[in-house]
Amino acid sequence: LTNAQKRVLKEIRSDMGSGKQMNRLLQCDVGSGKTMVALLSMLIAAGNGFQSVLMAPTEILAQQHANSIREFLQKMNIPVALLTGSTSAKERRPILEACANGELMILIGTHTIIEDKVLFKNLGLAVVDEQHKFGVAQRAGLWKKNSLPPHVLVMSATPIPRTLALTAYGDLDYSV
């Protein structure tokens, strides 16, 4: 890991252990390791018995995240699933069941994951990639997936002015 990735992970770990909901923006260039930081954050959640979800704006990006994360976790016993609009009903049923009963620790998908049918037993971390491509209501749909709001990590290489305003007014912590 780079020194910047290590620093950001310390910030995230501190937030997640603070007893308050994390709401953090991770901003960095394309290819600088946002997915790795997100994965390690999801592993912190899994290590503490919590599920994680990663929402991406397109099926291609969701598939890329799923492939990368599965490759990194291939020697670990941590279940990962991909849920998109093109996931067949036959494939979807076991994913939804494993998610609802807590067997599935990491769910990656598109806006499909905010549908009412997608339930979590113990969602602890919601990661939103390219967060500016989702509406406020769509992102808020993730917050309602658990009895307590999950920690939130939003990632962007190009944050929009509204996101930067949230960091300026203290509603969103900021890591580079």
Tab-separated table of N, CA and C in Angstrom:
chain	number	residue	atom	x	y	z
A	1	LEU	N	0.833	-1.189	0.000
A	1	LEU	CA	0.000	0.000	0.000
A	1	LEU	C	0.873	1.246	0.000
A	2	THR	N	0.341	2.309	-0.586
A	2	THR	CA	1.055	3.577	-0.547
A	2	THR	C	0.853	4.219	0.820
A	3	ASN	N	1.679	5.207	1.117
A	3	ASN	CA	1.521	5.914	2.394
A	3	ASN	C	0.157	6.600	2.468
A	4	ALA	N	-0.309	7.132	1.343
A	4	ALA	CA	-1.620	7.789	1.314
A	4	ALA	C	-2.735	6.781	1.595
A	5	GLN	N	-2.650	5.585	1.003
A	5	GLN	CA	-3.664	4.547	1.268
A	5	GLN	C	-3.643	4.148	2.737
A	6	LYS	N	-2.461	3.995	3.309
A	6	LYS	CA	-2.356	3.639	4.726
A	6	LYS	C	-2.966	4.725	5.604
A	7	ARG	N	-2.694	5.993	5.281
A	7	ARG	CA	-3.236	7.106	6.055
A	7	ARG	C	-4.758	7.119	5.982
A	8	VAL	N	-5.312	6.933	4.785
A	8	VAL	CA	-6.768	6.939	4.613
A	8	VAL	C	-7.397	5.762	5.360
A	9	LEU	N	-6.777	4.602	5.298
A	9	LEU	CA	-7.308	3.445	6.030
A	9	LEU	C	-7.312	3.691	7.536
A	10	LYS	N	-6.295	4.359	8.052
A	10	LYS	CA	-6.288	4.710	9.475
A	10	LYS	C	-7.437	5.646	9.798
A	11	GLU	N	-7.708	6.608	8.906
A	11	GLU	CA	-8.823	7.532	9.117
A	11	GLU	C	-10.155	6.777	9.126
A	12	ILE	N	-10.302	5.864	8.175
A	12	ILE	CA	-11.539	5.081	8.076
A	12	ILE	C	-11.694	4.177	9.294
A	13	ARG	N	-10.628	3.491	9.672
A	13	ARG	CA	-10.683	2.606	10.845
A	13	ARG	C	-11.037	3.393	12.102
A	14	SER	N	-10.469	4.567	12.241
A	14	SER	CA	-10.788	5.422	13.382
A	14	SER	C	-12.256	5.826	13.367
A	15	ASP	N	-12.758	6.223	12.197
A	15	ASP	CA	-14.180	6.585	12.067
A	15	ASP	C	-15.086	5.414	12.422
A	16	MET	N	-14.757	4.234	11.903
A	16	MET	CA	-15.612	3.068	12.109
A	16	MET	C	-15.607	2.608	13.562
A	17	GLY	N	-14.555	2.925	14.286
A	17	GLY	CA	-14.471	2.529	15.685
A	17	GLY	C	-14.900	3.614	16.655
A	18	SER	N	-15.376	4.742	16.133
A	18	SER	CA	-15.679	5.893	16.984
A	18	SER	C	-17.026	5.804	17.702
A	19	GLY	N	-17.883	4.890	17.274
A	19	GLY	CA	-19.222	4.819	17.853
A	19	GLY	C	-20.218	5.727	17.160
A	20	LYS	N	-19.755	6.484	16.157
A	20	LYS	CA	-20.629	7.354	15.366
A	20	LYS	C	-20.575	6.908	13.911
A	21	GLN	N	-21.616	7.247	13.175
A	21	GLN	CA	-21.663	6.859	11.776
A	21	GLN	C	-20.592	7.617	10.982
A	22	MET	N	-19.792	6.877	10.235
A	22	MET	CA	-18.823	7.478	9.327
A	22	MET	C	-19.565	7.967	8.094
A	23	ASN	N	-19.191	9.137	7.622
A	23	ASN	CA	-19.696	9.680	6.367
A	23	ASN	C	-18.494	10.356	5.719
A	24	ARG	N	-17.781	9.621	4.852
A	24	ARG	CA	-16.479	10.072	4.360
A	24	ARG	C	-16.402	9.994	2.840
A	25	LEU	N	-15.808	11.026	2.256
A	25	LEU	CA	-15.496	11.061	0.825
A	25	LEU	C	-14.051	10.668	0.638
A	26	LEU	N	-13.808	9.718	-0.231
A	26	LEU	CA	-12.457	9.345	-0.639
A	26	LEU	C	-12.266	9.860	-2.056
A	27	GLN	N	-11.392	10.845	-2.212
A	27	GLN	CA	-11.169	11.459	-3.512
A	27	GLN	C	-9.734	11.213	-3.932
A	28	CYS	N	-9.569	10.636	-5.117
A	28	CYS	CA	-8.231	10.457	-5.677
A	28	CYS	C	-8.357	10.134	-7.164
A	29	ASP	N	-7.229	10.192	-7.840
A	29	ASP	CA	-7.218	9.966	-9.277
A	29	ASP	C	-7.621	8.544	-9.630
A	30	VAL	N	-8.071	8.370	-10.856
A	30	VAL	CA	-8.367	7.047	-11.381
A	30	VAL	C	-7.089	6.210	-11.324
A	31	GLY	N	-7.206	4.989	-10.836
A	31	GLY	CA	-6.065	4.085	-10.782
A	31	GLY	C	-5.169	4.253	-9.569
A	32	SER	N	-5.586	5.054	-8.588
A	32	SER	CA	-4.715	5.278	-7.439
A	32	SER	C	-5.085	4.436	-6.216
A	33	GLY	N	-6.031	3.509	-6.368
A	33	GLY	CA	-6.268	2.542	-5.303
A	33	GLY	C	-7.524	2.713	-4.472
A	34	LYS	N	-8.532	3.393	-5.006
A	34	LYS	CA	-9.786	3.531	-4.252
A	34	LYS	C	-10.412	2.170	-3.985
A	35	THR	N	-10.392	1.271	-4.959
A	35	THR	CA	-11.001	-0.046	-4.784
A	35	THR	C	-10.298	-0.828	-3.679
A	36	MET	N	-8.988	-0.732	-3.609
A	36	MET	CA	-8.246	-1.431	-2.553
A	36	MET	C	-8.601	-0.872	-1.184
A	37	VAL	N	-8.703	0.443	-1.075
A	37	VAL	CA	-9.090	1.055	0.198
A	37	VAL	C	-10.503	0.610	0.570
A	38	ALA	N	-11.411	0.591	-0.411
A	38	ALA	CA	-12.781	0.144	-0.146
A	38	ALA	C	-12.795	-1.312	0.312
A	39	LEU	N	-12.024	-2.171	-0.368
A	39	LEU	CA	-11.975	-3.590	0.003
A	39	LEU	C	-11.449	-3.765	1.423
A	40	LEU	N	-10.371	-3.094	1.758
A	40	LEU	CA	-9.817	-3.237	3.102
A	40	LEU	C	-10.791	-2.703	4.151
A	41	SER	N	-11.544	-1.678	3.801
A	41	SER	CA	-12.582	-1.169	4.711
A	41	SER	C	-13.689	-2.209	4.888
A	42	MET	N	-14.054	-2.885	3.799
A	42	MET	CA	-15.071	-3.934	3.880
A	42	MET	C	-14.570	-5.112	4.709
A	43	LEU	N	-13.280	-5.385	4.638
A	43	LEU	CA	-12.712	-6.462	5.455
A	43	LEU	C	-12.719	-6.096	6.936
A	44	ILE	N	-12.521	-4.812	7.250
A	44	ILE	CA	-12.646	-4.367	8.651
A	44	ILE	C	-14.069	-4.646	9.129
A	45	ALA	N	-15.048	-4.294	8.291
A	45	ALA	CA	-16.452	-4.544	8.648
A	45	ALA	C	-16.702	-6.038	8.824
A	46	ALA	N	-16.245	-6.852	7.874
A	46	ALA	CA	-16.457	-8.301	7.936
A	46	ALA	C	-15.804	-8.892	9.180
A	47	GLY	N	-14.616	-8.410	9.508
A	47	GLY	CA	-13.919	-8.892	10.692
A	47	GLY	C	-14.668	-8.603	11.985
A	48	ASN	N	-15.571	-7.645	11.927
A	48	ASN	CA	-16.387	-7.293	13.089
A	48	ASN	C	-17.820	-7.795	12.959
A	49	GLY	N	-18.050	-8.714	11.987
A	49	GLY	CA	-19.354	-9.347	11.843
A	49	GLY	C	-20.380	-8.565	11.050
A	50	PHE	N	-19.941	-7.565	10.292
A	50	PHE	CA	-20.870	-6.743	9.526
A	50	PHE	C	-20.748	-7.000	8.031
A	51	GLN	N	-21.853	-6.832	7.344
A	51	GLN	CA	-21.890	-6.950	5.893
A	51	GLN	C	-21.543	-5.603	5.272
A	52	SER	N	-21.112	-5.657	4.011
A	52	SER	CA	-20.801	-4.449	3.255
A	52	SER	C	-21.462	-4.524	1.892
A	53	VAL	N	-21.711	-3.354	1.331
A	53	VAL	CA	-22.251	-3.260	-0.011
A	53	VAL	C	-21.461	-2.195	-0.764
A	54	LEU	N	-21.183	-2.451	-2.028
A	54	LEU	CA	-20.521	-1.486	-2.892
A	54	LEU	C	-21.437	-1.233	-4.075
A	55	MET	N	-21.851	0.021	-4.268
A	55	MET	CA	-22.750	0.374	-5.359
A	55	MET	C	-21.985	1.186	-6.397
A	56	ALA	N	-22.053	0.721	-7.649
A	56	ALA	CA	-21.396	1.382	-8.772
A	56	ALA	C	-22.465	1.830	-9.772
A	57	PRO	N	-22.184	2.873	-10.555
A	57	PRO	CA	-23.210	3.419	-11.438
A	57	PRO	C	-23.506	2.600	-12.696
A	58	THR	N	-22.600	1.718	-13.100
A	58	THR	CA	-22.822	0.924	-14.319
A	58	THR	C	-22.526	-0.544	-14.060
A	59	GLU	N	-23.130	-1.399	-14.882
A	59	GLU	CA	-22.863	-2.833	-14.752
A	59	GLU	C	-21.409	-3.153	-15.040
A	60	ILE	N	-20.814	-2.460	-15.993
A	60	ILE	CA	-19.412	-2.725	-16.333
A	60	ILE	C	-18.510	-2.423	-15.138
A	61	LEU	N	-18.719	-1.273	-14.495
A	61	LEU	CA	-17.909	-0.921	-13.336
A	61	LEU	C	-18.172	-1.873	-12.167
A	62	ALA	N	-19.431	-2.235	-11.950
A	62	ALA	CA	-19.758	-3.192	-10.880
A	62	ALA	C	-19.067	-4.532	-11.137
A	63	GLN	N	-19.088	-4.984	-12.376
A	63	GLN	CA	-18.430	-6.244	-12.752
A	63	GLN	C	-16.918	-6.139	-12.524
A	64	GLN	N	-16.319	-5.009	-12.893
A	64	GLN	CA	-14.881	-4.816	-12.664
A	64	GLN	C	-14.551	-4.889	-11.173
A	65	HIS	N	-15.361	-4.215	-10.354
A	65	HIS	CA	-15.141	-4.272	-8.905
A	65	HIS	C	-15.277	-5.705	-8.398
A	66	ALA	N	-16.307	-6.400	-8.844
A	66	ALA	CA	-16.529	-7.783	-8.397
A	66	ALA	C	-15.347	-8.668	-8.783
A	67	ASN	N	-14.885	-8.544	-10.015
A	67	ASN	CA	-13.751	-9.355	-10.459
A	67	ASN	C	-12.498	-9.061	-9.647
A	68	SER	N	-12.206	-7.778	-9.427
A	68	SER	CA	-11.010	-7.399	-8.654
A	68	SER	C	-11.094	-7.909	-7.229
A	69	ILE	N	-12.238	-7.689	-6.601
A	69	ILE	CA	-12.390	-8.082	-5.200
A	69	ILE	C	-12.360	-9.591	-5.050
A	70	ARG	N	-13.008	-10.304	-5.951
A	70	ARG	CA	-12.950	-11.780	-5.891
A	70	ARG	C	-11.525	-12.274	-6.067
A	71	GLU	N	-10.775	-11.642	-6.957
A	71	GLU	CA	-9.384	-12.053	-7.168
A	71	GLU	C	-8.560	-11.830	-5.900
A	72	PHE	N	-8.733	-10.681	-5.262
A	72	PHE	CA	-7.995	-10.409	-4.025
A	72	PHE	C	-8.380	-11.369	-2.912
A	73	LEU	N	-9.645	-11.792	-2.890
A	73	LEU	CA	-10.144	-12.628	-1.799
A	73	LEU	C	-10.184	-14.120	-2.127
A	74	GLN	N	-9.595	-14.525	-3.238
A	74	GLN	CA	-9.733	-15.908	-3.690
A	74	GLN	C	-9.249	-16.934	-2.675
A	75	LYS	N	-8.305	-16.587	-1.834
A	75	LYS	CA	-7.805	-17.550	-0.839
A	75	LYS	C	-8.447	-17.372	0.528
A	76	MET	N	-9.415	-16.468	0.599
A	76	MET	CA	-10.099	-16.225	1.877
A	76	MET	C	-11.525	-16.737	1.773
A	77	ASN	N	-12.089	-17.075	2.890
A	77	ASN	CA	-13.447	-17.600	2.922
A	77	ASN	C	-14.441	-16.465	3.201
A	78	ILE	N	-14.482	-15.499	2.283
A	78	ILE	CA	-15.392	-14.360	2.427
A	78	ILE	C	-16.279	-14.317	1.191
A	79	PRO	N	-17.578	-14.604	1.378
A	79	PRO	CA	-18.485	-14.636	0.236
A	79	PRO	C	-18.704	-13.253	-0.371
A	80	VAL	N	-18.633	-13.195	-1.707
A	80	VAL	CA	-18.843	-11.973	-2.479
A	80	VAL	C	-19.845	-12.293	-3.580
A	81	ALA	N	-20.804	-11.398	-3.809
A	81	ALA	CA	-21.774	-11.609	-4.888
A	81	ALA	C	-21.940	-10.320	-5.673
A	82	LEU	N	-22.373	-10.493	-6.924
A	82	LEU	CA	-22.644	-9.372	-7.823
A	82	LEU	C	-24.128	-9.369	-8.147
A	83	LEU	N	-24.772	-8.210	-7.988
A	83	LEU	CA	-26.194	-8.068	-8.274
A	83	LEU	C	-26.397	-6.840	-9.158
A	84	THR	N	-26.867	-7.080	-10.380
A	84	THR	CA	-27.135	-5.993	-11.318
A	84	THR	C	-28.505	-6.214	-11.951
A	85	GLY	N	-28.904	-5.293	-12.784
A	85	GLY	CA	-30.184	-5.422	-13.472
A	85	GLY	C	-30.246	-6.636	-14.370
A	86	SER	N	-29.116	-7.105	-14.866
A	86	SER	CA	-29.125	-8.259	-15.760
A	86	SER	C	-28.947	-9.585	-15.023
A	87	THR	N	-28.864	-9.562	-13.690
A	87	THR	CA	-28.798	-10.807	-12.925
A	87	THR	C	-30.137	-11.518	-13.063
A	88	SER	N	-30.095	-12.768	-13.510
A	88	SER	CA	-31.347	-13.512	-13.734
A	88	SER	C	-32.049	-13.803	-12.410
A	89	ALA	N	-33.342	-14.081	-12.502
A	89	ALA	CA	-34.129	-14.408	-11.303
A	89	ALA	C	-33.556	-15.641	-10.612
A	90	LYS	N	-33.086	-16.602	-11.397
A	90	LYS	CA	-32.518	-17.830	-10.838
A	90	LYS	C	-31.239	-17.528	-10.049
A	91	GLU	N	-30.408	-16.632	-10.566
A	91	GLU	CA	-29.176	-16.243	-9.864
A	91	GLU	C	-29.472	-15.315	-8.692
A	92	ARG	N	-30.501	-14.510	-8.829
A	92	ARG	CA	-30.843	-13.488	-7.840
A	92	ARG	C	-31.345	-14.086	-6.527
A	93	ARG	N	-32.176	-15.137	-6.610
A	93	ARG	CA	-32.786	-15.726	-5.403
A	93	ARG	C	-31.761	-16.099	-4.334
A	94	PRO	N	-30.732	-16.894	-4.669
A	94	PRO	CA	-29.773	-17.253	-3.612
A	94	PRO	C	-28.955	-16.065	-3.095
A	95	ILE	N	-28.726	-15.074	-3.946
A	95	ILE	CA	-28.009	-13.876	-3.503
A	95	ILE	C	-28.841	-13.129	-2.470
A	96	LEU	N	-30.127	-12.947	-2.764
A	96	LEU	CA	-31.007	-12.232	-1.845
A	96	LEU	C	-31.159	-12.987	-0.526
A	97	GLU	N	-31.263	-14.319	-0.590
A	97	GLU	CA	-31.381	-15.124	0.630
A	97	GLU	C	-30.116	-15.028	1.477
A	98	ALA	N	-28.949	-15.159	0.834
A	98	ALA	CA	-27.680	-15.097	1.564
A	98	ALA	C	-27.444	-13.712	2.159
A	99	CYS	N	-27.906	-12.693	1.469
A	99	CYS	CA	-27.785	-11.332	1.968
A	99	CYS	C	-28.680	-11.135	3.199
A	100	ALA	N	-29.914	-11.582	3.108
A	100	ALA	CA	-30.886	-11.405	4.194
A	100	ALA	C	-30.534	-12.218	5.437
A	101	ASN	N	-29.932	-13.402	5.250
A	101	ASN	CA	-29.614	-14.210	6.433
A	101	ASN	C	-28.195	-13.966	6.960
A	102	GLY	N	-27.453	-13.070	6.324
A	102	GLY	CA	-26.135	-12.693	6.821
A	102	GLY	C	-24.983	-13.542	6.348
A	103	GLU	N	-25.245	-14.533	5.489
A	103	GLU	CA	-24.156	-15.374	4.974
A	103	GLU	C	-23.277	-14.619	3.985
A	104	LEU	N	-23.859	-13.705	3.232
A	104	LEU	CA	-23.131	-12.939	2.234
A	104	LEU	C	-22.517	-11.715	2.905
A	105	MET	N	-21.203	-11.627	2.903
A	105	MET	CA	-20.526	-10.530	3.594
A	105	MET	C	-20.322	-9.312	2.704
A	106	ILE	N	-20.153	-9.518	1.394
A	106	ILE	CA	-19.903	-8.395	0.482
A	106	ILE	C	-20.811	-8.525	-0.729
A	107	LEU	N	-21.640	-7.517	-0.948
A	107	LEU	CA	-22.502	-7.446	-2.124
A	107	LEU	C	-22.050	-6.265	-2.966
A	108	ILE	N	-21.840	-6.529	-4.235
A	108	ILE	CA	-21.433	-5.494	-5.182
A	108	ILE	C	-22.525	-5.399	-6.233
A	109	GLY	N	-22.878	-4.190	-6.614
A	109	GLY	CA	-23.913	-4.071	-7.621
A	109	GLY	C	-24.141	-2.661	-8.097
A	110	THR	N	-25.179	-2.536	-8.899
A	110	THR	CA	-25.614	-1.253	-9.423
A	110	THR	C	-26.747	-0.748	-8.530
A	111	HIS	N	-27.508	0.219	-9.024
A	111	HIS	CA	-28.647	0.743	-8.266
A	111	HIS	C	-29.653	-0.350	-7.900
A	112	THR	N	-29.520	-1.525	-8.505
A	112	THR	CA	-30.374	-2.664	-8.184
A	112	THR	C	-30.331	-2.987	-6.686
A	113	ILE	N	-29.221	-2.730	-6.045
A	113	ILE	CA	-29.080	-3.098	-4.633
A	113	ILE	C	-29.926	-2.238	-3.702
A	114	ILE	N	-30.472	-1.125	-4.200
A	114	ILE	CA	-31.323	-0.309	-3.331
A	114	ILE	C	-32.798	-0.677	-3.463
A	115	GLU	N	-33.100	-1.703	-4.269
A	115	GLU	CA	-34.482	-2.155	-4.376
A	115	GLU	C	-34.956	-2.702	-3.031
A	116	ASP	N	-36.265	-2.616	-2.796
A	116	ASP	CA	-36.839	-3.076	-1.525
A	116	ASP	C	-36.592	-4.552	-1.256
A	117	LYS	N	-36.443	-5.359	-2.308
A	117	LYS	CA	-36.247	-6.806	-2.148
A	117	LYS	C	-34.870	-7.150	-1.571
A	118	VAL	N	-33.926	-6.223	-1.663
A	118	VAL	CA	-32.568	-6.479	-1.175
A	118	VAL	C	-32.506	-6.090	0.300
A	119	LEU	N	-32.394	-7.110	1.153
A	119	LEU	CA	-32.364	-6.919	2.604
A	119	LEU	C	-31.051	-7.441	3.175
A	120	PHE	N	-30.599	-6.807	4.223
A	120	PHE	CA	-29.368	-7.225	4.888
A	120	PHE	C	-29.695	-7.617	6.324
A	121	LYS	N	-28.930	-8.554	6.837
A	121	LYS	CA	-29.088	-8.924	8.243
A	121	LYS	C	-28.357	-7.924	9.133
A	122	ASN	N	-27.158	-7.483	8.700
A	122	ASN	CA	-26.335	-6.637	9.550
A	122	ASN	C	-25.388	-5.784	8.706
A	123	LEU	N	-25.968	-4.856	7.951
A	123	LEU	CA	-25.164	-4.003	7.074
A	123	LEU	C	-24.383	-2.987	7.901
A	124	GLY	N	-23.070	-3.004	7.760
A	124	GLY	CA	-22.232	-2.091	8.516
A	124	GLY	C	-21.539	-1.036	7.690
A	125	LEU	N	-21.350	-1.308	6.375
A	125	LEU	CA	-20.613	-0.369	5.529
A	125	LEU	C	-21.241	-0.313	4.149
A	126	ALA	N	-21.532	0.899	3.702
A	126	ALA	CA	-22.020	1.130	2.341
A	126	ALA	C	-20.985	1.972	1.610
A	127	VAL	N	-20.484	1.444	0.501
A	127	VAL	CA	-19.498	2.143	-0.319
A	127	VAL	C	-20.192	2.525	-1.626
A	128	VAL	N	-20.060	3.781	-2.013
A	128	VAL	CA	-20.670	4.253	-3.255
A	128	VAL	C	-19.555	4.777	-4.144
A	129	ASP	N	-19.351	4.108	-5.275
A	129	ASP	CA	-18.329	4.539	-6.225
A	129	ASP	C	-18.947	5.505	-7.218
A	130	GLU	N	-18.159	6.480	-7.637
A	130	GLU	CA	-18.639	7.516	-8.560
A	130	GLU	C	-19.951	8.086	-8.027
A	131	GLN	N	-19.929	8.479	-6.758
A	131	GLN	CA	-21.149	8.843	-6.042
A	131	GLN	C	-21.927	9.959	-6.708
A	132	HIS	N	-21.259	10.810	-7.477
A	132	HIS	CA	-21.954	11.923	-8.132
A	132	HIS	C	-22.912	11.462	-9.226
A	133	LYS	N	-22.825	10.191	-9.610
A	133	LYS	CA	-23.721	9.670	-10.645
A	133	LYS	C	-25.019	9.114	-10.065
A	134	PHE	N	-25.162	9.196	-8.738
A	134	PHE	CA	-26.384	8.754	-8.071
A	134	PHE	C	-27.075	9.959	-7.466
A	135	GLY	N	-28.391	9.915	-7.429
A	135	GLY	CA	-29.149	10.979	-6.789
A	135	GLY	C	-29.107	10.844	-5.274
A	136	VAL	N	-29.477	11.912	-4.603
A	136	VAL	CA	-29.503	11.922	-3.142
A	136	VAL	C	-30.427	10.819	-2.627
A	137	ALA	N	-31.602	10.672	-3.238
A	137	ALA	CA	-32.563	9.656	-2.785
A	137	ALA	C	-32.017	8.245	-3.001
A	138	GLN	N	-31.288	8.038	-4.104
A	138	GLN	CA	-30.707	6.714	-4.348
A	138	GLN	C	-29.670	6.382	-3.283
A	139	ARG	N	-28.799	7.320	-2.979
A	139	ARG	CA	-27.786	7.067	-1.944
A	139	ARG	C	-28.453	6.873	-0.591
A	140	ALA	N	-29.495	7.646	-0.314
A	140	ALA	CA	-30.205	7.513	0.965
A	140	ALA	C	-30.887	6.156	1.082
A	141	GLY	N	-31.212	5.518	-0.047
A	141	GLY	CA	-31.805	4.184	-0.017
A	141	GLY	C	-30.904	3.170	0.666
A	142	LEU	N	-29.603	3.380	0.594
A	142	LEU	CA	-28.667	2.480	1.274
A	142	LEU	C	-28.730	2.645	2.786
A	143	TRP	N	-28.981	3.854	3.245
A	143	TRP	CA	-29.001	4.125	4.670
A	143	TRP	C	-30.144	3.370	5.334
A	144	LYS	N	-31.202	3.073	4.574
A	144	LYS	CA	-32.396	2.425	5.123
A	144	LYS	C	-32.307	0.903	5.089
A	145	LYS	N	-31.179	0.369	4.699
A	145	LYS	CA	-31.012	-1.077	4.571
A	145	LYS	C	-30.658	-1.755	5.885
A	146	ASN	N	-30.581	-1.000	6.961
A	146	ASN	CA	-30.211	-1.556	8.257
A	146	ASN	C	-30.988	-0.804	9.339
A	147	SER	N	-31.152	-1.406	10.501
A	147	SER	CA	-31.876	-0.726	11.577
A	147	SER	C	-31.126	0.535	12.010
A	148	LEU	N	-29.801	0.481	12.037
A	148	LEU	CA	-28.969	1.658	12.266
A	148	LEU	C	-28.302	2.012	10.949
A	149	PRO	N	-28.143	3.288	10.636
A	149	PRO	CA	-27.477	3.640	9.370
A	149	PRO	C	-26.068	3.066	9.320
A	150	PRO	N	-25.677	2.498	8.200
A	150	PRO	CA	-24.318	1.952	8.085
A	150	PRO	C	-23.295	3.077	7.950
A	151	HIS	N	-22.042	2.739	8.158
A	151	HIS	CA	-20.967	3.669	7.823
A	151	HIS	C	-21.023	3.875	6.318
A	152	VAL	N	-20.658	5.067	5.864
A	152	VAL	CA	-20.748	5.388	4.443
A	152	VAL	C	-19.405	5.905	3.953
A	153	LEU	N	-18.923	5.293	2.873
A	153	LEU	CA	-17.719	5.734	2.194
A	153	LEU	C	-18.092	6.013	0.751
A	154	VAL	N	-18.016	7.269	0.336
A	154	VAL	CA	-18.292	7.614	-1.054
A	154	VAL	C	-16.963	7.898	-1.731
A	155	MET	N	-16.837	7.442	-2.970
A	155	MET	CA	-15.569	7.562	-3.681
A	155	MET	C	-15.786	8.300	-4.993
A	156	SER	N	-14.799	9.128	-5.339
A	156	SER	CA	-14.892	9.842	-6.598
A	156	SER	C	-13.515	10.333	-7.021
A	157	ALA	N	-13.259	10.272	-8.308
A	157	ALA	CA	-12.070	10.912	-8.857
A	157	ALA	C	-12.386	12.372	-9.173
A	158	THR	N	-13.672	12.672	-9.377
A	158	THR	CA	-14.088	14.018	-9.770
A	158	THR	C	-15.322	14.448	-8.980
A	159	PRO	N	-15.164	14.820	-7.700
A	159	PRO	CA	-16.338	15.203	-6.919
A	159	PRO	C	-17.009	16.456	-7.483
A	160	ILE	N	-18.323	16.479	-7.403
A	160	ILE	CA	-19.091	17.605	-7.916
A	160	ILE	C	-19.119	18.722	-6.861
A	161	PRO	N	-19.437	19.946	-7.258
A	161	PRO	CA	-19.431	21.060	-6.295
A	161	PRO	C	-20.287	20.813	-5.054
A	162	ARG	N	-21.444	20.163	-5.183
A	162	ARG	CA	-22.299	19.899	-4.021
A	162	ARG	C	-21.557	19.023	-3.011
A	163	THR	N	-20.839	18.013	-3.495
A	163	THR	CA	-20.077	17.125	-2.611
A	163	THR	C	-18.982	17.900	-1.897
A	164	LEU	N	-18.288	18.752	-2.634
A	164	LEU	CA	-17.230	19.545	-2.017
A	164	LEU	C	-17.805	20.511	-0.981
A	165	ALA	N	-19.012	21.024	-1.238
A	165	ALA	CA	-19.671	21.898	-0.255
A	165	ALA	C	-19.973	21.132	1.024
A	166	LEU	N	-20.385	19.868	0.897
A	166	LEU	CA	-20.652	19.046	2.084
A	166	LEU	C	-19.391	18.874	2.919
A	167	THR	N	-18.247	18.729	2.258
A	167	THR	CA	-16.999	18.594	3.016
A	167	THR	C	-16.653	19.911	3.696
A	168	ALA	N	-16.936	21.029	3.048
A	168	ALA	CA	-16.614	22.341	3.617
A	168	ALA	C	-17.465	22.643	4.847
A	169	TYR	N	-18.716	22.176	4.858
A	169	TYR	CA	-19.612	22.473	5.970
A	169	TYR	C	-19.651	21.375	7.027
A	170	GLY	N	-18.767	20.378	6.917
A	170	GLY	CA	-18.638	19.391	7.971
A	170	GLY	C	-19.609	18.231	7.930
A	171	ASP	N	-20.421	18.119	6.870
A	171	ASP	CA	-21.366	17.007	6.767
A	171	ASP	C	-20.721	15.758	6.176
A	172	LEU	N	-19.507	15.919	5.653
A	172	LEU	CA	-18.817	14.823	4.980
A	172	LEU	C	-17.322	14.985	5.258
A	173	ASP	N	-16.728	13.984	5.909
A	173	ASP	CA	-15.279	14.020	6.119
A	173	ASP	C	-14.606	13.727	4.788
A	174	TYR	N	-13.350	14.115	4.669
A	174	TYR	CA	-12.689	14.124	3.375
A	174	TYR	C	-11.316	13.473	3.478
A	175	SER	N	-11.050	12.513	2.610
A	175	SER	CA	-9.720	11.889	2.538
A	175	SER	C	-9.240	11.952	1.103
A	176	VAL	N	-7.957	12.215	0.948
A	176	VAL	CA	-7.356	12.280	-0.394
A	176	VAL	C	-6.316	11.183	-0.492
